[in-house]
mmCIF file of C-alpha atoms in Angstrom:
data_model
loop_
_atom_site.group_PDB
_atom_site.id
_atom_site.type_symbol
_atom_site.label_atom_id
_atom_site.label_comp_id
_atom_site.label_asym_id
_atom_site.label_seq_id
_atom_site.Cartn_x
_atom_site.Cartn_y
_atom_site.Cartn_z
ATOM 1 C CA ASN A 1094 121.651 -1.605 123.765
ATOM 2 C CA ALA A 1095 118.002 -1.642 124.817
ATOM 3 C CA GLY A 1096 116.895 -1.575 121.171
ATOM 4 C CA VAL A 1097 113.386 -0.211 120.688
ATOM 5 C CA THR A 1098 111.392 0.451 123.841
ATOM 6 C CA GLN A 1099 107.715 1.284 124.121
ATOM 7 C CA THR A 1100 105.576 2.487 127.003
ATOM 8 C CA PRO A 1101 103.055 1.701 128.288
ATOM 9 C CA LYS A 1102 102.615 -2.039 127.670
ATOM 10 C CA PHE A 1103 98.864 -1.910 128.233
ATOM 11 C CA ARG A 1104 96.318 0.880 128.432
ATOM 12 C CA ILE A 1105 92.549 1.191 128.618
ATOM 13 C CA LEU A 1106 91.030 4.462 127.432
ATOM 14 C CA LYS A 1107 87.525 5.782 127.475
ATOM 15 C CA ILE A 1108 86.018 7.109 124.256
ATOM 16 C CA GLY A 1109 87.120 10.688 123.702
ATOM 17 C CA GLN A 1110 90.221 10.526 125.905
ATOM 18 C CA SER A 1111 93.681 11.275 124.556
ATOM 19 C CA MET A 1112 97.033 9.695 125.193
ATOM 20 C CA THR A 1113 100.589 9.485 123.929
ATOM 21 C CA LEU A 1114 102.353 6.220 123.174
ATOM 22 C CA GLN A 1115 106.063 6.551 123.757
ATOM 23 C CA CYS A 1116 108.759 4.997 121.577
ATOM 24 C CA ALA A 1117 112.519 5.303 121.897
ATOM 25 C CA GLN A 1118 115.483 3.645 120.201
ATOM 26 C CA ASP A 1119 119.162 3.726 121.105
ATOM 27 C CA MET A 1120 120.604 2.413 117.838
ATOM 28 C CA ASN A 1121 120.994 5.832 116.169
ATOM 29 C CA HIS A 1122 118.549 4.793 113.464
ATOM 30 C CA ASN A 1123 117.299 7.392 111.034
ATOM 31 C CA TYR A 1124 114.001 5.734 110.193
ATOM 32 C CA MET A 1125 111.220 5.143 112.699
ATOM 33 C CA TYR A 1126 107.743 3.751 112.154
ATOM 34 C CA TRP A 1127 104.429 3.280 113.907
ATOM 35 C CA TYR A 1128 102.240 0.314 112.998
ATOM 36 C CA ARG A 1129 98.978 -1.027 114.302
ATOM 37 C CA GLN A 1130 98.083 -4.702 114.242
ATOM 38 C CA ASP A 1131 94.503 -5.848 114.563
ATOM 39 C CA PRO A 1132 93.722 -9.515 115.420
ATOM 40 C CA GLY A 1133 94.533 -11.806 112.511
ATOM 41 C CA MET A 1134 95.665 -8.906 110.388
ATOM 42 C CA GLY A 1135 98.972 -7.679 109.159
ATOM 43 C CA LEU A 1136 100.806 -4.600 110.279
ATOM 44 C CA LYS A 1137 99.417 -1.357 108.925
ATOM 45 C CA LEU A 1138 101.690 1.666 108.763
ATOM 46 C CA ILE A 1139 100.324 4.714 110.589
ATOM 47 C CA TYR A 1140 103.173 7.225 110.341
ATOM 48 C CA TYR A 1141 106.861 7.113 109.686
ATOM 49 C CA SER A 1142 109.865 9.394 109.984
ATOM 50 C CA VAL A 1143 113.073 9.495 107.980
ATOM 51 C CA GLY A 1144 114.892 11.682 110.489
ATOM 52 C CA ALA A 1145 114.452 14.269 113.203
ATOM 53 C CA GLY A 1146 111.936 16.893 112.174
ATOM 54 C CA ILE A 1147 110.597 14.874 109.218
ATOM 55 C CA THR A 1148 107.427 12.793 109.398
ATOM 56 C CA ASP A 1149 105.011 11.457 106.822
ATOM 57 C CA LYS A 1150 101.686 9.658 106.717
ATOM 58 C CA GLY A 1151 101.398 5.949 106.204
ATOM 59 C CA GLU A 1152 98.403 3.877 105.222
ATOM 60 C CA VAL A 1153 96.092 4.646 108.199
ATOM 61 C CA PRO A 1154 97.024 8.048 109.723
ATOM 62 C CA ASN A 1155 93.546 9.354 110.610
ATOM 63 C CA GLY A 1156 93.070 9.934 114.333
ATOM 64 C CA TYR A 1157 96.807 9.990 115.078
ATOM 65 C CA ASN A 1158 99.631 12.498 115.199
ATOM 66 C CA VAL A 1159 103.371 12.161 115.537
ATOM 67 C CA SER A 1160 106.422 14.284 116.124
ATOM 68 C CA ARG A 1161 110.148 13.602 115.855
ATOM 69 C CA SER A 1162 112.147 16.212 117.691
ATOM 70 C CA THR A 1163 115.130 13.927 118.321
ATOM 71 C CA THR A 1164 116.672 10.928 116.567
ATOM 72 C CA GLU A 1165 115.840 8.712 119.547
ATOM 73 C CA ASP A 1166 112.163 9.453 120.219
ATOM 74 C CA PHE A 1167 109.046 9.078 118.103
ATOM 75 C CA PRO A 1168 105.856 9.488 120.160
ATOM 76 C CA LEU A 1169 102.403 8.699 118.751
ATOM 77 C CA ARG A 1170 99.517 10.845 119.893
ATOM 78 C CA LEU A 1171 95.908 9.661 119.898
ATOM 79 C CA GLU A 1172 93.373 12.440 120.059
ATOM 80 C CA LEU A 1173 89.730 11.705 120.888
ATOM 81 C CA ALA A 1174 90.115 7.951 121.186
ATOM 82 C CA ALA A 1175 87.532 5.797 119.411
ATOM 83 C CA PRO A 1176 86.752 2.040 119.714
ATOM 84 C CA SER A 1177 88.162 1.582 116.199
ATOM 85 C CA GLN A 1178 91.576 2.445 117.625
ATOM 86 C CA THR A 1179 91.565 -0.646 119.826
ATOM 87 C CA SER A 1180 94.639 -2.486 118.598
ATOM 88 C CA VAL A 1181 98.221 -3.427 119.332
ATOM 89 C CA TYR A 1182 100.654 -0.673 118.399
ATOM 90 C CA PHE A 1183 104.214 -1.406 117.377
ATOM 91 C CA CYS A 1184 107.037 1.030 116.974
ATOM 92 C CA ALA A 1185 109.978 0.067 114.776
ATOM 93 C CA SER A 1186 113.222 1.573 113.596
ATOM 94 C CA SER A 1187 115.769 0.961 110.862
ATOM 95 C CA TYR A 1188 119.033 2.546 109.772
ATOM 96 C CA SER A 1189 117.843 3.106 106.224
ATOM 97 C CA ALA A 1190 114.798 2.342 104.110
ATOM 98 C CA GLY A 1191 113.306 -0.957 103.002
ATOM 99 C CA SER A 1192 116.547 -2.738 102.307
ATOM 100 C CA ASP A 1193 117.365 -2.635 105.967
ATOM 101 C CA THR A 1194 116.103 -4.703 108.876
ATOM 102 C CA GLN A 1195 113.337 -3.166 110.926
ATOM 103 C CA TYR A 1196 113.695 -3.603 114.681
ATOM 104 C CA PHE A 1197 110.418 -3.724 116.536
ATOM 105 C CA GLY A 1198 109.469 -2.779 120.057
ATOM 106 C CA PRO A 1199 107.395 -5.071 122.298
ATOM 107 C CA GLY A 1200 104.140 -3.303 121.494
ATOM 108 C CA THR A 1201 101.413 -1.437 123.372
ATOM 109 C CA ARG A 1202 98.024 -3.102 123.726
ATOM 110 C CA LEU A 1203 95.365 -0.382 123.689
ATOM 111 C CA THR A 1204 91.682 -0.874 124.408
ATOM 112 C CA VAL A 1205 89.164 1.925 123.909
ATOM 113 C CA LEU A 1206 85.857 1.415 125.700
ATOM 114 C CA SER B 245 97.591 -0.758 95.041
ATOM 115 C CA GLN B 246 100.208 -3.258 96.139
ATOM 116 C CA LYS B 247 98.840 -6.281 97.966
ATOM 117 C CA ILE B 248 100.438 -9.178 99.753
ATOM 118 C CA GLU B 249 98.678 -12.455 100.370
ATOM 119 C CA GLN B 250 99.698 -15.066 102.879
ATOM 120 C CA ASN B 251 97.735 -18.178 103.708
ATOM 121 C CA SER B 252 95.459 -17.164 106.564
ATOM 122 C CA GLU B 253 94.907 -20.768 107.606
ATOM 123 C CA ALA B 254 97.292 -22.152 110.177
ATOM 124 C CA LEU B 255 99.847 -24.658 108.962
ATOM 125 C CA ASN B 256 100.325 -27.759 111.108
ATOM 126 C CA ILE B 257 103.488 -29.764 110.512
ATOM 127 C CA GLN B 258 104.983 -32.848 112.129
ATOM 128 C CA GLU B 259 108.320 -32.243 113.827
ATOM 129 C CA GLY B 260 111.251 -33.015 111.561
ATOM 130 C CA LYS B 261 109.377 -32.244 108.347
ATOM 131 C CA THR B 262 109.940 -29.223 106.124
ATOM 132 C CA ALA B 263 107.475 -26.381 106.562
ATOM 133 C CA THR B 264 106.784 -24.257 103.487
ATOM 134 C CA LEU B 265 105.007 -20.922 103.722
ATOM 135 C CA THR B 266 103.830 -18.888 100.746
ATOM 136 C CA CYS B 267 103.782 -15.156 100.108
ATOM 137 C CA ASN B 268 102.116 -13.878 96.926
ATOM 138 C CA TYR B 269 102.025 -10.289 95.814
ATOM 139 C CA THR B 270 100.234 -8.321 93.143
ATOM 140 C CA ASN B 271 101.161 -5.466 90.870
ATOM 141 C CA TYR B 272 104.689 -4.215 90.975
ATOM 142 C CA SER B 273 107.669 -6.351 91.847
ATOM 143 C CA PRO B 274 109.311 -5.323 95.092
ATOM 144 C CA ALA B 275 112.951 -4.408 95.284
ATOM 145 C CA TYR B 276 113.281 -6.448 98.473
ATOM 146 C CA LEU B 277 111.217 -9.003 100.285
ATOM 147 C CA GLN B 278 111.673 -9.725 103.976
ATOM 148 C CA TRP B 279 110.475 -12.466 106.299
ATOM 149 C CA TYR B 280 109.781 -11.909 109.983
ATOM 150 C CA ARG B 281 108.841 -14.161 112.875
ATOM 151 C CA GLN B 282 106.287 -13.034 115.452
ATOM 152 C CA ASP B 283 105.604 -14.817 118.722
ATOM 153 C CA PRO B 284 102.375 -14.158 120.671
ATOM 154 C CA GLY B 285 102.480 -10.859 122.537
ATOM 155 C CA ARG B 286 105.760 -9.773 120.954
ATOM 156 C CA GLY B 287 106.958 -7.625 118.101
ATOM 157 C CA PRO B 288 108.137 -9.170 114.818
ATOM 158 C CA VAL B 289 111.754 -10.255 114.546
ATOM 159 C CA PHE B 290 113.634 -10.080 111.244
ATOM 160 C CA LEU B 291 114.745 -13.390 109.734
ATOM 161 C CA LEU B 292 115.811 -13.015 106.107
ATOM 162 C CA LEU B 293 115.877 -10.527 103.258
ATOM 163 C CA ILE B 294 115.992 -11.427 99.564
ATOM 164 C CA ARG B 295 116.534 -8.982 96.728
ATOM 165 C CA GLU B 296 114.716 -9.003 93.406
ATOM 166 C CA ASN B 297 117.813 -10.210 91.564
ATOM 167 C CA GLU B 298 118.321 -13.146 93.957
ATOM 168 C CA LYS B 299 116.615 -16.484 93.462
ATOM 169 C CA GLU B 300 117.378 -18.032 96.821
ATOM 170 C CA LYS B 301 118.756 -17.158 100.251
ATOM 171 C CA ARG B 302 119.682 -19.487 103.088
ATOM 172 C CA LYS B 303 120.340 -19.084 106.790
ATOM 173 C CA GLU B 304 120.868 -22.209 108.860
ATOM 174 C CA ARG B 305 117.586 -24.212 108.551
ATOM 175 C CA LEU B 306 115.802 -21.386 106.753
ATOM 176 C CA LYS B 307 115.538 -20.922 102.997
ATOM 177 C CA VAL B 308 113.729 -18.229 101.051
ATOM 178 C CA THR B 309 113.053 -18.221 97.319
ATOM 179 C CA PHE B 310 111.873 -15.333 95.195
ATOM 180 C CA ASP B 311 110.157 -15.813 91.840
ATOM 181 C CA THR B 312 109.388 -12.473 90.213
ATOM 182 C CA THR B 313 107.613 -14.197 87.311
ATOM 183 C CA LEU B 314 105.150 -15.932 89.616
ATOM 184 C CA LYS B 315 105.162 -12.926 91.989
ATOM 185 C CA GLN B 316 105.793 -15.309 94.846
ATOM 186 C CA SER B 317 108.194 -15.991 97.688
ATOM 187 C CA LEU B 318 108.440 -19.302 99.489
ATOM 188 C CA PHE B 319 109.809 -19.635 103.014
ATOM 189 C CA HIS B 320 111.083 -23.055 104.068
ATOM 190 C CA ILE B 321 112.048 -24.351 107.492
ATOM 191 C CA THR B 322 113.819 -27.685 107.263
ATOM 192 C CA ALA B 323 113.994 -30.190 110.128
ATOM 193 C CA SER B 324 111.215 -28.263 111.848
ATOM 194 C CA GLN B 325 111.047 -28.135 115.648
ATOM 195 C CA PRO B 326 108.239 -27.227 118.061
ATOM 196 C CA ALA B 327 110.238 -24.070 118.892
ATOM 197 C CA ASP B 328 109.646 -22.935 115.297
ATOM 198 C CA SER B 329 105.939 -22.535 116.082
ATOM 199 C CA ALA B 330 105.061 -18.884 115.521
ATOM 200 C CA THR B 331 103.434 -16.551 113.016
ATOM 201 C CA TYR B 332 105.579 -15.708 110.001
ATOM 202 C CA LEU B 333 105.113 -12.428 108.175
ATOM 203 C CA CYS B 334 106.387 -11.475 104.769
ATOM 204 C CA ALA B 335 106.959 -7.847 103.866
ATOM 205 C CA LEU B 336 107.817 -6.230 100.580
ATOM 206 C CA TYR B 337 109.536 -2.981 99.820
ATOM 207 C CA ARG B 338 109.260 -0.922 96.683
ATOM 208 C CA SER B 339 111.923 1.735 96.384
ATOM 209 C CA SER B 340 109.582 4.039 94.435
ATOM 210 C CA ALA B 341 107.095 4.013 97.315
ATOM 211 C CA SER B 342 109.727 4.101 100.077
ATOM 212 C CA LYS B 343 107.533 1.992 102.314
ATOM 213 C CA ILE B 344 107.292 -1.577 103.480
ATOM 214 C CA ILE B 345 103.974 -3.435 103.223
ATOM 215 C CA PHE B 346 103.358 -6.416 105.497
ATOM 216 C CA GLY B 347 101.253 -9.476 104.849
ATOM 217 C CA SER B 348 98.841 -10.716 107.509
ATOM 218 C CA GLY B 349 101.063 -13.664 108.376
ATOM 219 C CA THR B 350 100.712 -17.424 108.511
ATOM 220 C CA ARG B 351 100.576 -19.225 111.832
ATOM 221 C CA LEU B 352 102.832 -22.280 111.892
ATOM 222 C CA SER B 353 102.413 -25.010 114.462
ATOM 223 C CA ILE B 354 104.963 -27.835 114.761
ATOM 224 C CA ARG B 355 103.683 -30.841 116.685
ATOM 225 C CA PRO B 356 106.115 -33.219 118.436
#
């Protein structure tokens, strides 16, 4: 199993550009999550999904969108990138809710200039 | 709102000693509390989970305690090694909120 994979690893965007961060898992997990981690800070939940076709906002959803058309994939869309979105983005998945281990991807380091 | 506090200052420990990291939380008691390890440039990796009705959990050199009266979890690494150097995150889960909240982590450095 590859676990949770994320692409790209690094990306530099100009202000106002858009992009999609890709996330895929091959563990047949129901739950998937997107977090951002700023330097010296904890992980903040952006969006999460409890299954295909179902998504919900987390703590910091503004400026982002998600979709979950399949169990495996959970892309994160940034529209009109802003410097405040400079961060490291982690995708994670788990079989069930909080009682279950979350498996994290390697992260995408995004810089908005 | 629920908050988690971890010591933001790095913890420096001599190899072989026991490292103890603290996780304090406010407001409601979580149903579960998890500890993760994060190495630079990588995603967090799950270490241990402890439930609200458990006082202590062990895994090899790791031990976690959970005191719902003090609203605190302690994470211990015994016989610490330089390879244990990393940032350790605690995360709590409340079933009513259906979400996990992460602390900011404590950086642990084990010197030879």
